[in-house]
């Protein structure tokens, strides 16, 4: 996550009179205003509070976010949790808990950590979250629990305004390859069953599913009417990225994807903290009916409301990207 406040985004509240000059976004989400992009608070208000906790999610809504990001992972007993990935060592106190010492294991890449798949929900609920970054506010370290997917949904449903769920399937193959744990059920099916039980099934429901695994994205699009967003390979996420071909974009549209989740450097060219111009991917994607979700931006103010105005070759224009993934 980057901690520079890029000039493309002014993280300030925008009053209605100014927004009249902005484009309308057709999110196709019931109850969601098309007068602004979706502003996805990644893990909630994760600068002020440890991310992926009930308190962080509630705080982000209070600060103006209209979407909340949750990375879905599984416990050993197949309960769904919100976390950035399956690792717990850098975001909880598990390493200081002697009773869990023997549960520190290696993944298939040889990386050693405490993984959610090695602990039951009951064990994980005894852990306390902490900030992963040194520069963040640590006053709440050791006070908050890891949020379950149900708790995340509860926070959203208790809001008086529509909040869109932005759910990332973090490394779904990690779970699906664990035959003993999954017992023939995929992470995709577990997630869709849970969402259906919470009344999220329609294409206009306030829920977007995201994954960087292409096959999983294709499967999801075939399994549900909910919106599915695909994160293309990292070759499009570098400082001087290649751009997807028109053939690739058409294929992703035919796959039934709602849109693409793309790193901001693949969308915006910026030098010396000044925006020079944008790459053509947004216009190309929009011409095919694909939305564009850009990550990561940082808000350093007390609000997740945004206006997006960029300067393209000296001319003020507006970048009508569908959504922004923001960190605080």
XYZ file of C-alpha atoms in Angstrom:
328
model
C 0.000 0.000 0.000
C 1.350 3.396 -0.952
C 1.317 6.288 1.463
C 1.645 9.205 -0.956
C -1.442 11.351 -1.457
C -1.417 11.514 -5.241
C -2.513 14.781 -6.875
C -5.166 12.932 -8.905
C -7.347 12.779 -5.813
C -8.480 15.427 -3.392
C -9.722 13.640 -0.292
C -12.201 16.303 0.724
C -15.953 16.431 1.041
C -17.648 17.679 -2.100
C -20.896 19.638 -1.809
C -23.841 19.036 -4.109
C -23.343 22.190 -6.188
C -19.823 21.162 -7.162
C -20.899 17.601 -7.906
C -23.403 18.861 -10.484
C -20.421 19.432 -12.768
C -19.151 15.897 -12.284
C -20.139 12.938 -14.462
C -22.659 10.382 -13.354
C -21.469 6.882 -12.589
C -23.813 4.063 -13.493
C -22.899 1.572 -10.776
C -26.059 -0.513 -11.281
C -26.256 -0.956 -7.505
C -29.603 -0.433 -5.783
C -29.581 2.471 -3.361
C -26.160 3.748 -4.437
C -25.762 7.278 -5.743
C -24.418 7.646 -9.265
C -23.153 11.124 -8.390
C -19.825 9.811 -7.131
C -17.521 6.831 -7.588
C -17.435 4.033 -5.088
C -14.863 4.812 -2.409
C -13.740 1.484 -0.979
C -12.154 1.684 2.477
C -9.652 -1.185 2.401
C -10.073 -3.078 5.666
C -12.128 -0.178 6.961
C -10.498 2.852 8.578
C -7.201 0.991 8.638
C -4.975 3.989 9.332
C -6.658 4.950 12.586
C -7.553 1.406 13.693
C -6.251 -2.094 12.987
C -7.814 -3.132 9.690
C -10.461 -5.781 9.119
C -12.052 -5.211 12.518
C -15.617 -4.236 13.365
C -14.420 -0.916 14.800
C -12.424 -0.077 11.646
C -15.371 -0.864 9.389
C -17.763 1.256 11.448
C -15.306 4.149 11.531
C -14.880 4.101 7.740
C -18.645 4.379 7.258
C -18.765 7.292 9.695
C -15.974 8.973 7.712
C -17.889 8.758 4.442
C -16.850 5.549 2.691
C -19.623 4.060 0.575
C -17.920 0.678 0.194
C -15.877 -1.523 2.535
C -13.135 -3.946 1.537
C -12.848 -7.425 3.062
C -10.345 -10.088 2.024
C -12.119 -13.394 2.701
C -10.037 -16.180 4.238
C -10.945 -19.400 6.030
C -10.178 -20.748 9.475
C -9.210 -24.396 9.961
C -12.863 -25.224 10.613
C -13.985 -23.359 7.450
C -15.389 -20.208 9.027
C -15.019 -17.116 6.857
C -12.981 -14.221 8.199
C -11.888 -10.805 6.945
C -8.121 -10.397 6.660
C -5.690 -9.160 4.036
C -4.488 -12.729 3.436
C -4.050 -15.951 5.392
C -1.108 -14.642 7.449
C -1.763 -13.640 11.053
C 1.751 -12.999 12.357
C 2.100 -9.368 11.319
C -1.472 -8.272 12.110
C -2.218 -10.035 15.429
C -0.502 -10.925 18.697
C -0.349 -14.623 17.778
C 3.464 -14.578 17.862
C 3.409 -13.532 21.510
C 0.967 -16.271 22.475
C 2.876 -19.292 23.697
C -0.035 -21.675 23.251
C 0.141 -21.190 19.471
C 3.907 -21.605 18.998
C 3.619 -25.042 17.404
C 1.063 -23.755 14.880
C 3.664 -21.670 13.061
C 4.071 -23.512 9.766
C 5.385 -23.097 6.231
C 3.199 -22.558 3.206
C 3.865 -24.222 -0.144
C 6.358 -21.472 -1.013
C 8.354 -22.078 2.167
C 7.131 -18.895 3.872
C 6.779 -19.400 7.626
C 3.948 -17.753 9.558
C 0.797 -18.387 11.532
C -1.907 -19.054 8.945
C -5.657 -18.817 9.400
C -5.996 -22.337 8.014
C -4.094 -23.722 11.018
C -6.320 -22.160 13.692
C -9.990 -22.676 14.464
C -12.402 -19.765 14.666
C -12.462 -20.083 18.444
C -8.662 -19.813 18.568
C -8.551 -16.877 16.143
C -11.157 -15.017 18.181
C -8.786 -15.040 21.181
C -6.183 -13.120 19.168
C -6.009 -9.335 19.152
C -5.282 -7.235 16.088
C -2.418 -4.777 15.685
C -1.330 -2.303 13.050
C 0.972 -3.845 10.466
C 2.681 -0.536 9.614
C 5.014 1.301 11.996
C 3.812 4.735 10.881
C 0.184 4.120 11.840
C -1.685 4.813 15.064
C -0.951 1.932 17.457
C -3.097 2.980 20.400
C -5.679 0.298 19.599
C -3.208 -2.564 19.225
C -4.210 -5.538 21.368
C -7.814 -4.389 21.817
C -9.752 -5.591 18.769
C -10.675 -9.005 17.332
C -10.398 -10.307 13.792
C -13.781 -9.709 12.138
C -15.755 -12.600 10.704
C -17.523 -12.210 7.376
C -20.841 -12.230 9.229
C -19.699 -9.388 11.489
C -18.559 -7.422 8.437
C -21.982 -7.890 6.839
C -23.687 -6.943 10.122
C -21.824 -3.607 10.174
C -22.935 -2.900 6.607
C -26.550 -3.827 7.258
C -26.757 -1.649 10.383
C -25.817 1.451 8.348
C -28.599 3.898 7.489
C -27.248 4.268 3.931
C -26.271 1.766 1.275
C -22.738 0.454 1.742
C -21.324 -1.770 -0.976
C -19.395 -4.866 -0.010
C -16.102 -5.200 -1.899
C -15.073 -8.785 -1.154
C -11.749 -10.116 -2.365
C -11.170 -13.855 -2.584
C -7.585 -13.900 -1.355
C -5.691 -16.804 -2.987
C -8.723 -19.070 -3.443
C -6.541 -21.867 -4.795
C -4.807 -22.043 -1.393
C -8.077 -23.217 0.124
C -9.436 -25.212 -2.795
C -6.275 -27.319 -2.991
C -6.634 -28.256 0.689
C -8.891 -31.224 0.007
C -8.944 -32.437 3.612
C -10.203 -29.084 4.855
C -12.609 -28.272 2.017
C -14.160 -31.738 1.671
C -15.197 -31.132 -1.915
C -16.561 -27.601 -1.401
C -14.833 -24.627 -3.014
C -14.263 -21.269 -1.383
C -16.419 -19.749 -4.108
C -19.392 -21.919 -3.200
C -18.965 -21.369 0.532
C -18.917 -17.625 -0.031
C -21.909 -17.576 -2.365
C -23.915 -19.750 0.040
C -23.147 -17.338 2.888
C -24.063 -14.304 0.793
C -27.311 -15.930 -0.325
C -28.176 -16.596 3.318
C -27.674 -12.874 3.953
C -29.850 -11.943 0.920
C -27.106 -11.002 -1.544
C -27.925 -12.759 -4.825
C -29.045 -10.176 -7.406
C -26.939 -8.275 -9.908
C -28.085 -4.975 -8.388
C -27.259 -5.961 -4.794
C -24.546 -3.908 -3.099
C -21.849 -6.540 -3.418
C -18.815 -6.847 -5.691
C -16.642 -9.967 -5.707
C -12.994 -9.587 -6.697
C -10.129 -11.970 -7.404
C -6.788 -12.012 -9.200
C -7.235 -15.679 -10.101
C -8.688 -15.734 -13.608
C -10.252 -19.195 -13.406
C -11.930 -18.309 -10.117
C -13.273 -15.093 -11.636
C -14.706 -17.022 -14.600
C -16.269 -19.599 -12.273
C -17.811 -16.913 -10.086
C -19.288 -15.087 -13.064
C -20.929 -18.344 -14.143
C -22.154 -19.206 -10.645
C -23.748 -15.940 -9.538
C -25.566 -12.819 -10.703
C -23.509 -10.740 -8.276
C -20.923 -8.427 -9.827
C -17.496 -10.018 -10.414
C -14.370 -7.912 -10.860
C -11.112 -9.360 -12.173
C -7.598 -8.169 -11.248
C -5.396 -8.695 -14.342
C -1.793 -9.967 -14.039
C 0.893 -7.732 -12.571
C 2.335 -7.012 -16.017
C -0.303 -4.285 -16.157
C 0.558 -2.961 -12.668
C 4.138 -1.795 -13.119
C 5.481 1.759 -13.331
C 5.650 1.455 -17.123
C 2.933 -1.127 -17.659
C 1.787 -2.828 -20.771
C -1.853 -2.337 -21.621
C -4.364 -5.135 -22.157
C -5.174 -5.618 -25.823
C -8.654 -5.038 -27.171
C -8.918 -8.803 -27.647
C -8.165 -9.383 -23.958
C -10.676 -6.754 -22.870
C -13.361 -8.278 -25.103
C -12.648 -11.711 -23.640
C -13.015 -10.394 -20.078
C -16.316 -8.798 -21.048
C -17.497 -12.070 -22.601
C -16.484 -13.828 -19.386
C -19.202 -11.800 -17.680
C -16.968 -9.555 -15.591
C -18.418 -6.342 -14.180
C -15.044 -4.669 -14.442
C -11.310 -4.696 -13.802
C -9.319 -3.882 -10.684
C -6.104 -2.174 -11.775
C -3.199 -0.497 -9.966
C -3.199 3.269 -10.382
C 0.139 3.387 -12.234
C -1.486 1.388 -15.028
C -4.098 4.141 -15.362
C -2.318 7.379 -14.513
C 1.087 8.643 -15.624
C 2.483 10.944 -12.959
C 5.936 12.500 -12.757
C 7.283 14.813 -10.079
C 3.942 14.457 -8.267
C 2.140 16.013 -11.243
C -0.329 14.125 -13.406
C 0.862 14.121 -17.016
C -1.872 12.088 -18.672
C -3.894 8.943 -18.385
C -3.413 5.685 -20.206
C -6.113 4.527 -22.638
C -7.268 1.539 -20.591
C -10.172 3.397 -18.946
C -11.659 4.587 -22.235
C -11.144 1.173 -23.862
C -12.715 -0.668 -20.929
C -15.678 1.694 -20.805
C -16.287 1.313 -24.548
C -16.908 -2.385 -23.869
C -19.035 -1.811 -20.785
C -16.307 -2.768 -18.283
C -15.918 -0.719 -15.098
C -12.482 0.226 -13.779
C -11.585 -0.020 -10.089
C -8.266 1.689 -9.269
C -6.051 0.970 -6.244
C -4.361 2.149 -3.912
C -4.958 5.770 -3.013
C -4.396 7.265 0.424
C -6.571 9.674 2.347
C -4.832 11.782 4.977
C -7.942 13.691 5.990
C -10.912 12.782 8.138
C -13.140 11.769 5.226
C -13.398 9.121 2.533
C -15.374 11.422 0.207
C -13.544 12.348 -2.990
C -13.569 14.501 -6.090
C -11.449 13.243 -8.956
C -10.105 15.873 -11.315
C -7.000 15.284 -13.401
C -5.059 17.477 -15.787
C -4.476 15.920 -19.174
C -2.008 17.814 -21.365
C -2.982 21.057 -19.673
C -6.723 20.533 -20.092
C -8.936 19.903 -17.076
C -10.851 16.681 -17.591
C -12.503 14.174 -15.356
C -11.448 10.563 -14.922
C -14.698 8.628 -14.570
C -13.281 5.500 -13.000
C -15.881 3.371 -11.272
C -14.232 3.001 -7.877
C -11.176 3.744 -5.795
C -9.570 1.508 -3.209
C -8.410 3.798 -0.443
C -6.152 3.382 2.533
C -6.015 5.820 5.445
